[in-house]
Amino acid sequence: MNEFINAFHSVFTQGNILYMLRGLGVTLYVALISIILSTIFGTILALFRTYGNKALKAVSVTYIEIFRNTPNLLWVLAIRFMVRMPEPFDAPMYSGILAFTLFTSAVMAEIVRGGLNSIPQGQFEAAYSQGFGFFQTMIHIILPQCFKAIVPALLSQVITVIKDTSFLAQVAIEEFFNNSKWIMSAQIDSTVNQTVRVFIIFGFVALVYFVINFTLSCIVRSNRKKQTA
């Protein structure tokens, strides 16, 4: 018990807590911006693939298949070390955002395409009969229904992005998992059981990820129940 208490106090110092919280802020920021950008870009890709001409379909299919069939970590490494980000986006964090946006856009495109395919053709015919053009129909009628239908799949991808930000630790970007690893390896104290220390740190990291993602799941489930009530 004393070993656990000593290890706990060695991990949760004020400096360590602030360092991990700063990393958590980076994690959430990268995830949020990546999700927003990839949802926009993924929707465009889905529209190209579903309603575009042959050239647009070919471009979107090629992009989607390349990114869906290669590891996310590969793009994190490639963009971090091979792509020079322009100012003012030359901080390492932005290379992570770019990598996650490029990869997640392909997944989002397939999710949105599934939603678009679930919309009855009669919705288009009804909109056209009222004088709506294609873009008006998409913005005011089709896409709102599409996104309502794909909320569970979108949430699943949001959770995946939040968890996968831990890949950024491989390129020394100071996100939550990387900062926690640094605390684990730093400040070695011979009076503290290092095995217990590692257990506490990784347990805390797992707990934080679980709380964030489980909270998101509960919010969406609650909204879905209200909609179906």
JSON list of N, CA and C in Angstrom, two decimals, residues 156-186:
[
{"chain": "A", "resi": 156, "resn": "SER", "atom": "N", "xyz": [-18.91, 7.14, -33.90]},
{"chain": "A", "resi": 156, "resn": "SER", "atom": "CA", "xyz": [-17.91, 6.07, -33.84]},
{"chain": "A", "resi": 156, "resn": "SER", "atom": "C", "xyz": [-16.58, 6.54, -34.41]},
{"chain": "A", "resi": 157, "resn": "GLN", "atom": "N", "xyz": [-16.63, 7.30, -35.50]},
{"chain": "A", "resi": 157, "resn": "GLN", "atom": "CA", "xyz": [-15.40, 7.80, -36.10]},
{"chain": "A", "resi": 157, "resn": "GLN", "atom": "C", "xyz": [-14.77, 8.90, -35.25]},
{"chain": "A", "resi": 158, "resn": "VAL", "atom": "N", "xyz": [-15.59, 9.73, -34.62]},
{"chain": "A", "resi": 158, "resn": "VAL", "atom": "CA", "xyz": [-15.07, 10.77, -33.73]},
{"chain": "A", "resi": 158, "resn": "VAL", "atom": "C", "xyz": [-14.29, 10.12, -32.58]},
{"chain": "A", "resi": 159, "resn": "ILE", "atom": "N", "xyz": [-14.87, 9.08, -32.00]},
{"chain": "A", "resi": 159, "resn": "ILE", "atom": "CA", "xyz": [-14.20, 8.36, -30.90]},
{"chain": "A", "resi": 159, "resn": "ILE", "atom": "C", "xyz": [-12.89, 7.75, -31.39]},
{"chain": "A", "resi": 160, "resn": "THR", "atom": "N", "xyz": [-12.91, 7.18, -32.59]},
{"chain": "A", "resi": 160, "resn": "THR", "atom": "CA", "xyz": [-11.70, 6.60, -33.16]},
{"chain": "A", "resi": 160, "resn": "THR", "atom": "C", "xyz": [-10.61, 7.65, -33.34]},
{"chain": "A", "resi": 161, "resn": "VAL", "atom": "N", "xyz": [-10.98, 8.83, -33.81]},
{"chain": "A", "resi": 161, "resn": "VAL", "atom": "CA", "xyz": [-10.00, 9.91, -34.00]},
{"chain": "A", "resi": 161, "resn": "VAL", "atom": "C", "xyz": [-9.40, 10.32, -32.67]},
{"chain": "A", "resi": 162, "resn": "ILE", "atom": "N", "xyz": [-10.23, 10.48, -31.65]},
{"chain": "A", "resi": 162, "resn": "ILE", "atom": "CA", "xyz": [-9.72, 10.89, -30.34]},
{"chain": "A", "resi": 162, "resn": "ILE", "atom": "C", "xyz": [-8.71, 9.87, -29.81]},
{"chain": "A", "resi": 163, "resn": "LYS", "atom": "N", "xyz": [-9.05, 8.59, -29.94]},
{"chain": "A", "resi": 163, "resn": "LYS", "atom": "CA", "xyz": [-8.13, 7.54, -29.47]},
{"chain": "A", "resi": 163, "resn": "LYS", "atom": "C", "xyz": [-6.85, 7.51, -30.31]},
{"chain": "A", "resi": 164, "resn": "ASP", "atom": "N", "xyz": [-7.00, 7.65, -31.63]},
{"chain": "A", "resi": 164, "resn": "ASP", "atom": "CA", "xyz": [-5.84, 7.52, -32.52]},
{"chain": "A", "resi": 164, "resn": "ASP", "atom": "C", "xyz": [-4.89, 8.69, -32.46]},
{"chain": "A", "resi": 165, "resn": "THR", "atom": "N", "xyz": [-5.29, 9.78, -31.80]},
{"chain": "A", "resi": 165, "resn": "THR", "atom": "CA", "xyz": [-4.33, 10.88, -31.64]},
{"chain": "A", "resi": 165, "resn": "THR", "atom": "C", "xyz": [-3.09, 10.42, -30.86]},
{"chain": "A", "resi": 166, "resn": "SER", "atom": "N", "xyz": [-3.21, 9.29, -30.18]},
{"chain": "A", "resi": 166, "resn": "SER", "atom": "CA", "xyz": [-2.04, 8.74, -29.47]},
{"chain": "A", "resi": 166, "resn": "SER", "atom": "C", "xyz": [-0.92, 8.37, -30.44]},
{"chain": "A", "resi": 167, "resn": "PHE", "atom": "N", "xyz": [-1.25, 8.19, -31.74]},
{"chain": "A", "resi": 167, "resn": "PHE", "atom": "CA", "xyz": [-0.22, 7.93, -32.74]},
{"chain": "A", "resi": 167, "resn": "PHE", "atom": "C", "xyz": [0.79, 9.07, -32.81]},
{"chain": "A", "resi": 168, "resn": "LEU", "atom": "N", "xyz": [0.35, 10.27, -32.45]},
{"chain": "A", "resi": 168, "resn": "LEU", "atom": "CA", "xyz": [1.22, 11.44, -32.55]},
{"chain": "A", "resi": 168, "resn": "LEU", "atom": "C", "xyz": [2.39, 11.35, -31.57]},
{"chain": "A", "resi": 169, "resn": "ALA", "atom": "N", "xyz": [2.27, 10.49, -30.57]},
{"chain": "A", "resi": 169, "resn": "ALA", "atom": "CA", "xyz": [3.39, 10.27, -29.65]},
{"chain": "A", "resi": 169, "resn": "ALA", "atom": "C", "xyz": [4.59, 9.69, -30.39]},
{"chain": "A", "resi": 170, "resn": "GLN", "atom": "N", "xyz": [4.34, 8.99, -31.51]},
{"chain": "A", "resi": 170, "resn": "GLN", "atom": "CA", "xyz": [5.43, 8.39, -32.27]},
{"chain": "A", "resi": 170, "resn": "GLN", "atom": "C", "xyz": [6.30, 9.42, -32.97]},
{"chain": "A", "resi": 171, "resn": "VAL", "atom": "N", "xyz": [5.77, 10.64, -33.13]},
{"chain": "A", "resi": 171, "resn": "VAL", "atom": "CA", "xyz": [6.54, 11.70, -33.79]},
{"chain": "A", "resi": 171, "resn": "VAL", "atom": "C", "xyz": [6.80, 12.86, -32.82]},
{"chain": "A", "resi": 172, "resn": "ALA", "atom": "N", "xyz": [6.74, 12.55, -31.53]},
{"chain": "A", "resi": 172, "resn": "ALA", "atom": "CA", "xyz": [7.11, 13.49, -30.46]},
{"chain": "A", "resi": 172, "resn": "ALA", "atom": "C", "xyz": [6.26, 14.76, -30.44]},
{"chain": "A", "resi": 173, "resn": "ILE", "atom": "N", "xyz": [5.00, 14.66, -30.86]},
{"chain": "A", "resi": 173, "resn": "ILE", "atom": "CA", "xyz": [4.08, 15.78, -30.71]},
{"chain": "A", "resi": 173, "resn": "ILE", "atom": "C", "xyz": [3.51, 15.72, -29.29]},
{"chain": "A", "resi": 174, "resn": "GLU", "atom": "N", "xyz": [3.49, 16.84, -28.62]},
{"chain": "A", "resi": 174, "resn": "GLU", "atom": "CA", "xyz": [3.16, 16.85, -27.19]},
{"chain": "A", "resi": 174, "resn": "GLU", "atom": "C", "xyz": [1.67, 16.76, -26.93]},
{"chain": "A", "resi": 175, "resn": "GLU", "atom": "N", "xyz": [1.10, 15.61, -27.29]},
{"chain": "A", "resi": 175, "resn": "GLU", "atom": "CA", "xyz": [-0.31, 15.37, -26.96]},
{"chain": "A", "resi": 175, "resn": "GLU", "atom": "C", "xyz": [-0.38, 14.57, -25.65]},
{"chain": "A", "resi": 176, "resn": "PHE", "atom": "N", "xyz": [-1.57, 14.16, -25.28]},
{"chain": "A", "resi": 176, "resn": "PHE", "atom": "CA", "xyz": [-1.80, 13.58, -23.96]},
{"chain": "A", "resi": 176, "resn": "PHE", "atom": "C", "xyz": [-0.97, 12.32, -23.71]},
{"chain": "A", "resi": 177, "resn": "PHE", "atom": "N", "xyz": [-0.99, 11.38, -24.64]},
{"chain": "A", "resi": 177, "resn": "PHE", "atom": "CA", "xyz": [-0.29, 10.12, -24.44]},
{"chain": "A", "resi": 177, "resn": "PHE", "atom": "C", "xyz": [1.22, 10.34, -24.41]},
{"chain": "A", "resi": 178, "resn": "ASN", "atom": "N", "xyz": [1.72, 11.19, -25.29]},
{"chain": "A", "resi": 178, "resn": "ASN", "atom": "CA", "xyz": [3.16, 11.47, -25.33]},
{"chain": "A", "resi": 178, "resn": "ASN", "atom": "C", "xyz": [3.64, 12.10, -24.02]},
{"chain": "A", "resi": 179, "resn": "ASN", "atom": "N", "xyz": [2.90, 13.06, -23.51]},
{"chain": "A", "resi": 179, "resn": "ASN", "atom": "CA", "xyz": [3.28, 13.72, -22.26]},
{"chain": "A", "resi": 179, "resn": "ASN", "atom": "C", "xyz": [3.22, 12.75, -21.08]},
{"chain": "A", "resi": 180, "resn": "SER", "atom": "N", "xyz": [2.25, 11.85, -21.11]},
{"chain": "A", "resi": 180, "resn": "SER", "atom": "CA", "xyz": [2.15, 10.84, -20.05]},
{"chain": "A", "resi": 180, "resn": "SER", "atom": "C", "xyz": [3.34, 9.89, -20.11]},
{"chain": "A", "resi": 181, "resn": "LYS", "atom": "N", "xyz": [3.75, 9.50, -21.32]},
{"chain": "A", "resi": 181, "resn": "LYS", "atom": "CA", "xyz": [4.93, 8.64, -21.47]},
{"chain": "A", "resi": 181, "resn": "LYS", "atom": "C", "xyz": [6.18, 9.34, -20.95]},
{"chain": "A", "resi": 182, "resn": "TRP", "atom": "N", "xyz": [6.28, 10.64, -21.20]},
{"chain": "A", "resi": 182, "resn": "TRP", "atom": "CA", "xyz": [7.45, 11.39, -20.74]},
{"chain": "A", "resi": 182, "resn": "TRP", "atom": "C", "xyz": [7.51, 11.39, -19.21]},
{"chain": "A", "resi": 183, "resn": "ILE", "atom": "N", "xyz": [6.38, 11.58, -18.57]},
{"chain": "A", "resi": 183, "resn": "ILE", "atom": "CA", "xyz": [6.33, 11.55, -17.11]},
{"chain": "A", "resi": 183, "resn": "ILE", "atom": "C", "xyz": [6.73, 10.18, -16.59]},
{"chain": "A", "resi": 184, "resn": "MET", "atom": "N", "xyz": [6.31, 9.14, -17.32]},
{"chain": "A", "resi": 184, "resn": "MET", "atom": "CA", "xyz": [6.63, 7.78, -16.90]},
{"chain": "A", "resi": 184, "resn": "MET", "atom": "C", "xyz": [8.13, 7.53, -16.92]},
{"chain": "A", "resi": 185, "resn": "SER", "atom": "N", "xyz": [8.82, 8.10, -17.91]},
{"chain": "A", "resi": 185, "resn": "SER", "atom": "CA", "xyz": [10.24, 7.82, -18.07]},
{"chain": "A", "resi": 185, "resn": "SER", "atom": "C", "xyz": [11.14, 8.82, -17.35]},
{"chain": "A", "resi": 186, "resn": "ALA", "atom": "N", "xyz": [10.57, 9.93, -16.93]},
{"chain": "A", "resi": 186, "resn": "ALA", "atom": "CA", "xyz": [11.37, 10.98, -16.29]},
{"chain": "A", "resi": 186, "resn": "ALA", "atom": "C", "xyz": [11.34, 10.85, -14.77]}
]
